[in-house]
PDB file of C-alpha atoms in Angstrom:
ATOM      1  CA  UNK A  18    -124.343 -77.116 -81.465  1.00 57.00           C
ATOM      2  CA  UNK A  19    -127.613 -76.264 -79.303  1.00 73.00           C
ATOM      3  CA  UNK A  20    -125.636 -72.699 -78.437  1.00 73.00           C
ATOM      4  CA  UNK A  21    -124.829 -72.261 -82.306  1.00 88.00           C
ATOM      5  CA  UNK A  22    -128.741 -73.196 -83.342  1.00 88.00           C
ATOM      6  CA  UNK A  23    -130.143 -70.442 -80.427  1.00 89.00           C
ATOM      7  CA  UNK A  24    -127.776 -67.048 -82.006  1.00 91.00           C
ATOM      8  CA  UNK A  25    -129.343 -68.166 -85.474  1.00 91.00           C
ATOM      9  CA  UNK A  26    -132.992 -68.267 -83.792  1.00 92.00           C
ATOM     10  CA  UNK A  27    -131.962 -64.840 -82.183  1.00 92.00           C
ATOM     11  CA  UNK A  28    -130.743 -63.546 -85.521  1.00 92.00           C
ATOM     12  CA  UNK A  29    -133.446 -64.580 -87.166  1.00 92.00           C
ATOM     13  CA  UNK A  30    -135.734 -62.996 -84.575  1.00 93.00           C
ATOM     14  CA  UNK A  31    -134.107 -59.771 -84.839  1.00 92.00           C
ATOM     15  CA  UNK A  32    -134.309 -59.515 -88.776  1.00 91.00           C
ATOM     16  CA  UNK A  33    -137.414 -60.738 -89.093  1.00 92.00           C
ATOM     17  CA  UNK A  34    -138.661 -57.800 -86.862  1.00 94.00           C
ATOM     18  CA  UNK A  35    -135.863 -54.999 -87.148  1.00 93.00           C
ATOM     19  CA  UNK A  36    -135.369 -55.563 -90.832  1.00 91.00           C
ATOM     20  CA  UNK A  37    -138.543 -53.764 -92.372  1.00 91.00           C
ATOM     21  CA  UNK A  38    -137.502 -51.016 -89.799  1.00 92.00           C
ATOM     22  CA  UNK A  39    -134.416 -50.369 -91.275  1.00 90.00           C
ATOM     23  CA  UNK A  40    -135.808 -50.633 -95.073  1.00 87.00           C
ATOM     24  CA  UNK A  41    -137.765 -47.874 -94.126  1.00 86.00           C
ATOM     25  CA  UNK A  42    -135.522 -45.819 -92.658  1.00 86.00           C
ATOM     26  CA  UNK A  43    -133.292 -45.901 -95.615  1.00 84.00           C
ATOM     27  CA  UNK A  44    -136.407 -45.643 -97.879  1.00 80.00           C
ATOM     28  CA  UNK A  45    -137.263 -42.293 -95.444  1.00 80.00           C
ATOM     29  CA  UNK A  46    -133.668 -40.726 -95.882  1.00 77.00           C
ATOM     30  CA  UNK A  47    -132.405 -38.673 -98.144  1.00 73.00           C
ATOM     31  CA  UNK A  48    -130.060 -40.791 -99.638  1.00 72.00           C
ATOM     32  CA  UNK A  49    -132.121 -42.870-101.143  1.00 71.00           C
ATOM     33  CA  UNK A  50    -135.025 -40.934-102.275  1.00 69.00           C
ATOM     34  CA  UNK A  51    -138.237 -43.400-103.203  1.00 65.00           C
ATOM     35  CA  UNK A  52    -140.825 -42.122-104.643  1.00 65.00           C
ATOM     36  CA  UNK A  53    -143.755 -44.361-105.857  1.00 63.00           C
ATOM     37  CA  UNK A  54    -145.237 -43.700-109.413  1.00 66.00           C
ATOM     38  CA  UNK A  55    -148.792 -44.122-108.226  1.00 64.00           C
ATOM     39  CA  UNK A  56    -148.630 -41.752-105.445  1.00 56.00           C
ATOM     40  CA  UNK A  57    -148.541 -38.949-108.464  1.00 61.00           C
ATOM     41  CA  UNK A  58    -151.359 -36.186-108.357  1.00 63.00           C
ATOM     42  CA  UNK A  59    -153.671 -36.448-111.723  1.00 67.00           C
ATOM     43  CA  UNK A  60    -155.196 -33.487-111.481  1.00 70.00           C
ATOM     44  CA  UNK A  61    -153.949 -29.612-112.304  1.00 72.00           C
ATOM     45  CA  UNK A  62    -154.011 -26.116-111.577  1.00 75.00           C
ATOM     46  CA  UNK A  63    -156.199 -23.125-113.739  1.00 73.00           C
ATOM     47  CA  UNK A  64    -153.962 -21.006-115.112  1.00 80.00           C
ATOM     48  CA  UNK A  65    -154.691 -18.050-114.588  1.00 84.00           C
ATOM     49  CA  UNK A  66    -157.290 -18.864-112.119  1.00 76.00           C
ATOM     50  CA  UNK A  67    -160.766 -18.405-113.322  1.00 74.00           C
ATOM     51  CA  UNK A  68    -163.707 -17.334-111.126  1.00 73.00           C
ATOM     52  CA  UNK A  69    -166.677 -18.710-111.244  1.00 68.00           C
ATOM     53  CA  UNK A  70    -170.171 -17.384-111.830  1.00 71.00           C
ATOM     54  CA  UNK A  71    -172.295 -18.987-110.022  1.00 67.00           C
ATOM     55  CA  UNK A  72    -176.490 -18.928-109.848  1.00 65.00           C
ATOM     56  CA  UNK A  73    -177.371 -19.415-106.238  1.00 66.00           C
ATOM     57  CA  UNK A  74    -175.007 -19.214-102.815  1.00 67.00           C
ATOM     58  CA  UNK A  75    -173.332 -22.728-102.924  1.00 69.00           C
ATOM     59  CA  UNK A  76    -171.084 -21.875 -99.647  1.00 70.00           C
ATOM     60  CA  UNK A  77    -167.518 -22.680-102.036  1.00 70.00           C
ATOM     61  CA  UNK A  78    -166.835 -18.702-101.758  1.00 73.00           C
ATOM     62  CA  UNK A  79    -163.170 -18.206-100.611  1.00 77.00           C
ATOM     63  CA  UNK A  80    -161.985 -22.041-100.572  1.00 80.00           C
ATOM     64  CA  UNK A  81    -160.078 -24.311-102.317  1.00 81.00           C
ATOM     65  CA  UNK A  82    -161.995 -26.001-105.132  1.00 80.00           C
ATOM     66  CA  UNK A  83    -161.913 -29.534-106.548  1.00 80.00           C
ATOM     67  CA  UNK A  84    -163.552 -29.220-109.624  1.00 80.00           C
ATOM     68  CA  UNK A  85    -164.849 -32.570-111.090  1.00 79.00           C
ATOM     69  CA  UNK A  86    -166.408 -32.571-114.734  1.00 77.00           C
ATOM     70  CA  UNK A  87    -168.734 -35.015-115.114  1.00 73.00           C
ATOM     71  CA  UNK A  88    -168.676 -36.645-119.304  1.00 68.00           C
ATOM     72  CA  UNK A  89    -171.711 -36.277-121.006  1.00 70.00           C
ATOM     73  CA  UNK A  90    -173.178 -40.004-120.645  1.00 71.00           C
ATOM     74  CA  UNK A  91    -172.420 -39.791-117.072  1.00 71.00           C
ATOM     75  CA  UNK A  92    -171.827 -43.718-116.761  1.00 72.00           C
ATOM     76  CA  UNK A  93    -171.532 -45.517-113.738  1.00 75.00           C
ATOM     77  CA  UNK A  94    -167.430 -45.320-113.048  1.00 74.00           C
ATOM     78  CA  UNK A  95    -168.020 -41.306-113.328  1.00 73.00           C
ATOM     79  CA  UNK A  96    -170.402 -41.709-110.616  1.00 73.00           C
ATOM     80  CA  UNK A  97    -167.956 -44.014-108.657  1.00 79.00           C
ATOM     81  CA  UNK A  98    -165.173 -41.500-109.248  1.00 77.00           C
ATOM     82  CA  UNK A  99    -167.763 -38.603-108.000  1.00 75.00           C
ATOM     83  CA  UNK A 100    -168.534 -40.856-104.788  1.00 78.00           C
ATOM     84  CA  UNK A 101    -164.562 -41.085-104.315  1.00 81.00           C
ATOM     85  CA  UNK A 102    -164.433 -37.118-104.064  1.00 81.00           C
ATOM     86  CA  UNK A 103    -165.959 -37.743-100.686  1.00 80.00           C
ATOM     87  CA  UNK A 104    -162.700 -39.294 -99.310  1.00 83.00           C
ATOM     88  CA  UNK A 105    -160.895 -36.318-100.258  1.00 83.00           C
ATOM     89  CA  UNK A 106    -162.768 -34.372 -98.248  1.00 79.00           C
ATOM     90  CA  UNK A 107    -162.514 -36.992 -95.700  1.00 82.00           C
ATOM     91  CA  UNK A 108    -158.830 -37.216 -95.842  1.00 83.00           C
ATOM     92  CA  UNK A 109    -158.173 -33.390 -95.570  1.00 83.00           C
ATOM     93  CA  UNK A 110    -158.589 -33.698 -91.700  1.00 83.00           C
ATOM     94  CA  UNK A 111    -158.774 -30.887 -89.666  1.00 85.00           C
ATOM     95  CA  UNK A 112    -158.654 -28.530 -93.229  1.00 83.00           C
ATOM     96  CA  UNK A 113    -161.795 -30.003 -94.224  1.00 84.00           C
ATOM     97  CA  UNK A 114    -163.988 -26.738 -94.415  1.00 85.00           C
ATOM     98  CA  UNK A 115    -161.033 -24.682 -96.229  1.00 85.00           C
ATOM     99  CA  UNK A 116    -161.869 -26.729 -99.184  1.00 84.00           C
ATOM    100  CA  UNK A 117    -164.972 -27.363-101.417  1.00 83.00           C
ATOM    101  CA  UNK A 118    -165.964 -29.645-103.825  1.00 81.00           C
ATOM    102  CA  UNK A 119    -167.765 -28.881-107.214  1.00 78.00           C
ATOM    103  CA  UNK A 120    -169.607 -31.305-109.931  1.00 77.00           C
ATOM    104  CA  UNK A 121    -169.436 -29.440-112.940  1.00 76.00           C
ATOM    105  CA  UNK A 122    -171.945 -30.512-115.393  1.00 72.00           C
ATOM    106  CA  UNK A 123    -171.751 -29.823-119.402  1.00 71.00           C
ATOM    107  CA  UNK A 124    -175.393 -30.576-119.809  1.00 67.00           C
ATOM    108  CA  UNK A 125    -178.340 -30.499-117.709  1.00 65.00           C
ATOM    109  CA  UNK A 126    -178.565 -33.829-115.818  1.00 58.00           C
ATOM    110  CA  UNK A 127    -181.898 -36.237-115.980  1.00 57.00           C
TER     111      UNK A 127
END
């Protein structure tokens, strides 16, 4: 009985820790291919692309270019999704100055 009681703690042990390892790996393969819905890009591509004209030297010249349009109110969850742009640049790692970051206003801000 105490021999029988120690393989289940063992087993136990052992699926407790190896289990999530193999979820993943299956979850990693190509048989089963999972993909979760919020891990979607929102944004989109110019087509054709557009230059811009721009008034002064804003160093964005010959780099990728996340274009945010801020809504006319600004309100405060446009300025929280502005702030967020950060951590894209953040999160681009060592490709951080091949890509720039815009605010495009449609009126003049106050």
């Amino acid at each position: 009985m105490n021999l029988s009681r120690q393989k289940l703690t063992l087993i136990g042990i052992f699926a407790l820790f190896m289990g999530p390892v193999i979820l993943v790996m299956l979850m990693r393969s190509s048989w089963w291919q999972y993909q979760p819905a919020g891990m979607q890009n929102q944004g989109y591509l110019v087509q054709p692309p557009t230059p811009l004209e721009l008034q002064q030297d804003t160093g964005i010249e010959n780099k990728w270019t996340i274009l945010y349009v801020l809504q006319q109110p600004c309100e405060q969850d446009c300025l929280e999704h502005a702030a967020a742009l950060r951590q894209i640049h953040k999160a681009s790692g060592r490709y951080r100055e091949h890509l720039a970051i815009a605010l495009l206003a449609t009126s003049p801000l106050e």
